[in-house]
PDB file of C-alpha atoms in Angstrom:
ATOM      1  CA  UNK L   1      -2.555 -18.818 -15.267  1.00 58.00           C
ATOM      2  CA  UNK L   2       1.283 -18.508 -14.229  1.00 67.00           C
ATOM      3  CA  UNK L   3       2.190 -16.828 -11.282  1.00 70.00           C
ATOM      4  CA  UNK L   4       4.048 -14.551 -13.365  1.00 69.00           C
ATOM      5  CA  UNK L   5       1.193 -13.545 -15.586  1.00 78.00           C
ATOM      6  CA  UNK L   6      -0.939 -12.862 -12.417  1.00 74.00           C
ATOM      7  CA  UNK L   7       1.780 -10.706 -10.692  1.00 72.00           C
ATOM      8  CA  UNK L   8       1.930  -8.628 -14.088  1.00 77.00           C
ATOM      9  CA  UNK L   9      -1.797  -8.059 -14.451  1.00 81.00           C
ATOM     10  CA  UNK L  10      -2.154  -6.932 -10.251  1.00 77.00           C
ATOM     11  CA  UNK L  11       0.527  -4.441 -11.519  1.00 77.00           C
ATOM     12  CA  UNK L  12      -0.725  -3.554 -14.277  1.00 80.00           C
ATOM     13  CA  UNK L  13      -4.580  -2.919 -12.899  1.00 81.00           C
ATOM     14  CA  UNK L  14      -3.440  -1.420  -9.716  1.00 79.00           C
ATOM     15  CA  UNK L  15      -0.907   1.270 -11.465  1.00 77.00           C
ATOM     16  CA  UNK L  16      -4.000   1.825 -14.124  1.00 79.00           C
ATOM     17  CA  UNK L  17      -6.322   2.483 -11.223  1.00 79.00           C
ATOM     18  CA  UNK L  18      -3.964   4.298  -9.448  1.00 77.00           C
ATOM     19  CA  UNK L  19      -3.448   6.782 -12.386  1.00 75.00           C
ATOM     20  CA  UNK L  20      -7.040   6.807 -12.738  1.00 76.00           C
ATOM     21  CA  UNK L  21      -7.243   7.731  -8.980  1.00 71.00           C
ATOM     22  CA  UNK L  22      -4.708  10.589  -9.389  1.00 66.00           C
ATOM     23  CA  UNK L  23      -6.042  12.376 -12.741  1.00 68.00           C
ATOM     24  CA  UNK L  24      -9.633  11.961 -11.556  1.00 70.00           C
ATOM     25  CA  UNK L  25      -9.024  13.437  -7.986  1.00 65.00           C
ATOM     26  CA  UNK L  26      -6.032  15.861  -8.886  1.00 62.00           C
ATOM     27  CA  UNK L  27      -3.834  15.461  -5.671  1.00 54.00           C
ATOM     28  CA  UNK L  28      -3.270  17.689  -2.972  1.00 51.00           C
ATOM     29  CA  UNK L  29      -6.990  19.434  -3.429  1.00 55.00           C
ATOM     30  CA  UNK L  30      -8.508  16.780  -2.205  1.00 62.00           C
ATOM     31  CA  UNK L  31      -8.708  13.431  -0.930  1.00 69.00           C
ATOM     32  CA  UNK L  32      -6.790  11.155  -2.982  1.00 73.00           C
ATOM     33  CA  UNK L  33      -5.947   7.603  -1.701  1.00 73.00           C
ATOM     34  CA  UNK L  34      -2.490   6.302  -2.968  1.00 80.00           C
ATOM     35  CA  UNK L  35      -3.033   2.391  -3.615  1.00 79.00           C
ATOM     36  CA  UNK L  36      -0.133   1.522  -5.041  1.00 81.00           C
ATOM     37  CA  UNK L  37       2.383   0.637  -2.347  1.00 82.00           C
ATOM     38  CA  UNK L  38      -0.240  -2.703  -2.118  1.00 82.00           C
ATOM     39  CA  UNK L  39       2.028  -4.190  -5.108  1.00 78.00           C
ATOM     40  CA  UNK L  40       5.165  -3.567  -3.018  1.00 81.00           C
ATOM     41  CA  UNK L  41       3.889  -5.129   0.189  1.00 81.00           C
ATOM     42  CA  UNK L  42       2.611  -8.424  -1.951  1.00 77.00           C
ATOM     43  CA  UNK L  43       6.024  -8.780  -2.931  1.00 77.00           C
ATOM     44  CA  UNK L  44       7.916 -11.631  -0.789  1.00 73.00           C
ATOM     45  CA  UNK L  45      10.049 -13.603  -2.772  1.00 74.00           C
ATOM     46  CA  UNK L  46      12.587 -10.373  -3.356  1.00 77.00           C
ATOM     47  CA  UNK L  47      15.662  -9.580  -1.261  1.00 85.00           C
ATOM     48  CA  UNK L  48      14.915  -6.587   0.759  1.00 86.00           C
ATOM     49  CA  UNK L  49      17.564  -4.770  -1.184  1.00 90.00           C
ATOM     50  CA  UNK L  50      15.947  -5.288  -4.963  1.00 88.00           C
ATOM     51  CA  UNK L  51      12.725  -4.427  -3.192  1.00 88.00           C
ATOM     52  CA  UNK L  52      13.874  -1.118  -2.086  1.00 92.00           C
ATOM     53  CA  UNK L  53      15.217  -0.046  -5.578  1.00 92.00           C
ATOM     54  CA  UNK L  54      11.959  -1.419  -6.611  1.00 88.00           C
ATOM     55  CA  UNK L  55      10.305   0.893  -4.612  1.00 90.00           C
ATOM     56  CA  UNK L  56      12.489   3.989  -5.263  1.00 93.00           C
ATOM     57  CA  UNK L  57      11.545   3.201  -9.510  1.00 90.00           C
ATOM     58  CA  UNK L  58       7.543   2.831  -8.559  1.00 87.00           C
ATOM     59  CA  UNK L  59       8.076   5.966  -6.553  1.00 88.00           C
ATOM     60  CA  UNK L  60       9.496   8.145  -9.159  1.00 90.00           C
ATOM     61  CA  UNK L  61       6.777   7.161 -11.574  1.00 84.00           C
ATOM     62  CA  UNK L  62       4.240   8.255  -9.195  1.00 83.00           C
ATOM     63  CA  UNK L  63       5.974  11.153  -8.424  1.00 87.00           C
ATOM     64  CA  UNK L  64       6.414  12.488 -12.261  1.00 85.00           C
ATOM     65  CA  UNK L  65       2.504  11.865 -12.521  1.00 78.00           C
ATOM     66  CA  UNK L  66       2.196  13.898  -9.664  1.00 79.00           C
ATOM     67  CA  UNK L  67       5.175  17.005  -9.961  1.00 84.00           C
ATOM     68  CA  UNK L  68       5.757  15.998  -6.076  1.00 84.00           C
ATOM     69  CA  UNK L  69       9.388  16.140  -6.074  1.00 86.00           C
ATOM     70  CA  UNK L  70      10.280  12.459  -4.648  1.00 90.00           C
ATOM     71  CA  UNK L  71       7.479  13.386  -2.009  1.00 92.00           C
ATOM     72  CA  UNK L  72       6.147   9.219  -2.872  1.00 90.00           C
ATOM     73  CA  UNK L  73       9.517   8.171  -3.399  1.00 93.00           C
ATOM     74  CA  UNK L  74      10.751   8.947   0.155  1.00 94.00           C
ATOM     75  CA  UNK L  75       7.024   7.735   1.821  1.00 94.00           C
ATOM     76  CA  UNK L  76       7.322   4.431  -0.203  1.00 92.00           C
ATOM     77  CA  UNK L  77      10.886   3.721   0.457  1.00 94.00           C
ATOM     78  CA  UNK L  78      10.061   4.474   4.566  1.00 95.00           C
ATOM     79  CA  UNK L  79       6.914   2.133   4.564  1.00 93.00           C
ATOM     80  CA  UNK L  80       9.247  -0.726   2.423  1.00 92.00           C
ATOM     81  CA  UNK L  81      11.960  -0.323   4.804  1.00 93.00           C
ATOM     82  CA  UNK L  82       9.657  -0.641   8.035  1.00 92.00           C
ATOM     83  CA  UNK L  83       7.622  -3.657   6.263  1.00 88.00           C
ATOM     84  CA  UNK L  84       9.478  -6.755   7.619  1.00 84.00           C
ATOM     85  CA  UNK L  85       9.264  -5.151  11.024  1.00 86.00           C
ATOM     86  CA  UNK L  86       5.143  -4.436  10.675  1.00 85.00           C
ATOM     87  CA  UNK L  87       4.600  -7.382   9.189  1.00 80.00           C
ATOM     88  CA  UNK L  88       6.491  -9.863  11.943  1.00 79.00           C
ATOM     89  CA  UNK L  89       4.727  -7.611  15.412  1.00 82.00           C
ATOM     90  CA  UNK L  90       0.820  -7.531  12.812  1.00 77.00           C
ATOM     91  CA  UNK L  91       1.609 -11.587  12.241  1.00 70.00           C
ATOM     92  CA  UNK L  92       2.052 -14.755  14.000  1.00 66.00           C
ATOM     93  CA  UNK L  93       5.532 -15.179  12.278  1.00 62.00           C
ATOM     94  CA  UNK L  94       8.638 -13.980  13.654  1.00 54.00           C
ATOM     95  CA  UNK L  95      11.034 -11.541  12.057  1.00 48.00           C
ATOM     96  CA  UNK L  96      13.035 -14.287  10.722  1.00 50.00           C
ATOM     97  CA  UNK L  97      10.630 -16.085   8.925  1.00 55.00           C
ATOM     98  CA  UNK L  98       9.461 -14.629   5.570  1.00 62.00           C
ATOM     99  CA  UNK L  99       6.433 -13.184   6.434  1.00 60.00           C
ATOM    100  CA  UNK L 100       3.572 -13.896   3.663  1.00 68.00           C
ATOM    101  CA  UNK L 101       1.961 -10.755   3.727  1.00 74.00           C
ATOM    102  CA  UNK L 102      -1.914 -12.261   2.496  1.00 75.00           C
ATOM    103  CA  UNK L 103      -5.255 -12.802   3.923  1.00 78.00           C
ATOM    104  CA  UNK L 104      -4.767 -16.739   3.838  1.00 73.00           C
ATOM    105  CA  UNK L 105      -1.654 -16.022   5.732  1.00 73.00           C
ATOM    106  CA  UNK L 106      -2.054 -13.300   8.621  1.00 76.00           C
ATOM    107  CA  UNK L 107      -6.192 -13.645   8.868  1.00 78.00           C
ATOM    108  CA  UNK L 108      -8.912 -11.249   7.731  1.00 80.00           C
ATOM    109  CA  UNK L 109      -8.464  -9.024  10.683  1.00 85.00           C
ATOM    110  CA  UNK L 110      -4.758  -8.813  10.997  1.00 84.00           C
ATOM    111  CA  UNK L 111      -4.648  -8.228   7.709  1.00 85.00           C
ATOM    112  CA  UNK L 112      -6.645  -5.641   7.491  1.00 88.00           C
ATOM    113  CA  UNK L 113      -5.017  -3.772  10.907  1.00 91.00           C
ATOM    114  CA  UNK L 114      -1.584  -4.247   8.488  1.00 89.00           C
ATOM    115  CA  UNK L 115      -3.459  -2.733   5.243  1.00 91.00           C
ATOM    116  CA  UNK L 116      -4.166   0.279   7.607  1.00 94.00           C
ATOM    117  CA  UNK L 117      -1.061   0.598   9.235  1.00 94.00           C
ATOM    118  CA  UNK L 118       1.085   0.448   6.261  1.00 93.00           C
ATOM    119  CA  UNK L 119      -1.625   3.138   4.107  1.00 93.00           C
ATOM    120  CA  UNK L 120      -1.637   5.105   7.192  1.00 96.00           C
ATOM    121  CA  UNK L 121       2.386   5.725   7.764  1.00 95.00           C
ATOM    122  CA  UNK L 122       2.443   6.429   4.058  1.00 94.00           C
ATOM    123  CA  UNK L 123      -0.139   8.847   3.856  1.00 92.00           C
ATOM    124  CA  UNK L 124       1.181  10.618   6.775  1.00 94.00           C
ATOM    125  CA  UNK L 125       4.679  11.126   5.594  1.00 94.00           C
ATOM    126  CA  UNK L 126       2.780  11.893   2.174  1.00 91.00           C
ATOM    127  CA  UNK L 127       0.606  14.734   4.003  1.00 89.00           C
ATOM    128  CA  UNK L 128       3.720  16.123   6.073  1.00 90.00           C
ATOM    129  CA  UNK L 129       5.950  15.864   3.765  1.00 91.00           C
ATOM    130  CA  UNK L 130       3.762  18.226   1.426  1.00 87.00           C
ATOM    131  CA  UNK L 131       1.712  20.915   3.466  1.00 83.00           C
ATOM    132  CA  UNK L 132       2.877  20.598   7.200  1.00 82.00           C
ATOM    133  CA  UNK L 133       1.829  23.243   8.967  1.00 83.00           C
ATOM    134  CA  UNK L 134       1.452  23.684  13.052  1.00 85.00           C
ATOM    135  CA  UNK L 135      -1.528  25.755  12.799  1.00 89.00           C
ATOM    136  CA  UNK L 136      -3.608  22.942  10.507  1.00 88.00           C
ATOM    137  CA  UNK L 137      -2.372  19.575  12.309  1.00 92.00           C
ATOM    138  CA  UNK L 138      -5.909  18.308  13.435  1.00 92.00           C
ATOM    139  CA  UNK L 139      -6.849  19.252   9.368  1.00 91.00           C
ATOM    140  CA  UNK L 140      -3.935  17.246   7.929  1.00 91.00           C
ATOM    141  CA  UNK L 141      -4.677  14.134  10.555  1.00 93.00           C
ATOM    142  CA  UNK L 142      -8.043  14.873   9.311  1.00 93.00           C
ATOM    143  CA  UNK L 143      -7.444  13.809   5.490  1.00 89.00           C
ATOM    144  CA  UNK L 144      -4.959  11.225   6.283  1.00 92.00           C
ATOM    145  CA  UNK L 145      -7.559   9.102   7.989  1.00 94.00           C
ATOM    146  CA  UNK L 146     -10.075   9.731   5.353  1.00 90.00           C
ATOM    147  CA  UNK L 147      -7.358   8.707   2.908  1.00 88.00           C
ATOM    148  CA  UNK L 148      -6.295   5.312   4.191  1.00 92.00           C
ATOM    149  CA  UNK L 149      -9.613   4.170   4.957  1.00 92.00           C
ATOM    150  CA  UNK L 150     -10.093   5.066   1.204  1.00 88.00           C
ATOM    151  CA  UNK L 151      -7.226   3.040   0.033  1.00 87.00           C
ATOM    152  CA  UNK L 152      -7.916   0.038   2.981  1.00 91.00           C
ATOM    153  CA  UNK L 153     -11.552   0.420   1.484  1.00 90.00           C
ATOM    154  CA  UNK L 154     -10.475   0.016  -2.217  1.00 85.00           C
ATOM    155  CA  UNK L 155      -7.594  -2.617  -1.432  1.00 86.00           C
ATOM    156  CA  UNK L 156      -9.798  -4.883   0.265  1.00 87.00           C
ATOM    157  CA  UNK L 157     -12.477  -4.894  -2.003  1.00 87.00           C
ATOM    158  CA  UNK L 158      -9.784  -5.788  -4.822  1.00 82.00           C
ATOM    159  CA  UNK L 159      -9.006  -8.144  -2.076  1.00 82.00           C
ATOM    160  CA  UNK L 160     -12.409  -9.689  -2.091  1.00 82.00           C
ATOM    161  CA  UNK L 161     -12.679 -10.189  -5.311  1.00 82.00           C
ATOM    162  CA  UNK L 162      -9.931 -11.372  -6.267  1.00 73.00           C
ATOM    163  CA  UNK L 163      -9.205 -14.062  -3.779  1.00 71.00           C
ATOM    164  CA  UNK L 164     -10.949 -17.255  -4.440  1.00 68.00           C
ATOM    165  CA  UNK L 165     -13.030 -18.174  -1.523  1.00 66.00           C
ATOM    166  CA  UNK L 166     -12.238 -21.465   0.567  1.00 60.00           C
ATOM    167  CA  UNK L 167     -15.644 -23.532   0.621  1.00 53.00           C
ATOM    168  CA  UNK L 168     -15.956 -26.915   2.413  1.00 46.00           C
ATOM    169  CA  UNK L 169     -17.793 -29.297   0.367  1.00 44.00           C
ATOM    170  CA  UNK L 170     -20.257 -31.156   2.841  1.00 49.00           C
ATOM    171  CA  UNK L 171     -21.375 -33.841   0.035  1.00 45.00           C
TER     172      UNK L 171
END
């Protein structure tokens, strides 16, 4: 299968899931991981600039599922902004280098601190963004966890699944 056709079905699944995700657990009531920006952060062979419109487009669709006011739109562009810098200090790579943001690449557990990192800025700005309040801080840090181990959970089990595994043939 191309690369093309592969790219377009990871889309296609993770948006599907994603709007799955959001009917099922009706954001804002409770805890409801946001998976998407994976699709964003795969994404390496775009200048940073097309990336970022990208981003603002797969933002807005989120946020018309969700009535959230370009509450995803401004977390997504923030995390796809700060992702060259994340990825270079979570990596082995330098800034300059075009960072391959995979498992193959960065190593099951630096790839996994990155997963968390990125879901975890999101879902913070997400959080703040929509109910900050001084009196329910420890609450809101609360849900944010819960919600990017969610989406680390979910990501990396897509991950696992979906990545063929390297076995050494001893024969």
């Amino acid at each position: 299968m191309s690369n093309f056709f592969q790219n377009i079905l990871w889309w296609a699944g993770i948006l599907l899931l994603q709007v799955f995700l959001i009917f099922y657990f009706k954001p804002t009531l409770v805890y409801t991981p946001y998976i998407y920006i994976f699709l964003l952060l795969r994404i390496n062979s775009l200048q940073r600039s097309v990336l970022l419109i990208l981003a603002f487009f797969v933002g807005l669709l989120i946020d018309s599922f969700t009535n959230s006011w370009g509450v995803h739109t401004s977390s997504l562009l923030l995390v796809v902004f700060l992702q060259p810098i994340l990825n270079s200090l979570l990596s082995r790579q330098t800034l300059s280098e075009n960072v391959d943001f995979s498992i193959a690449s960065m190593g099951g557990l630096r790839y996994g601190v990155a997963i968390f990192t990125f879901f975890f800025i999101y879902h913070l700005v997400i959080e703040f963004l929509w109910n900050f309040s001084l009196q329910q801080i420890p609450m809101q840090l609360l849900k944010v966890l819960i919600c990017t181990l969610l989406a680390t959970f979910i990501i990396l089990f897509i991950e696992s699944i979906f990545t063929p595994n390297k076995q050494e043939d001893n024969g």
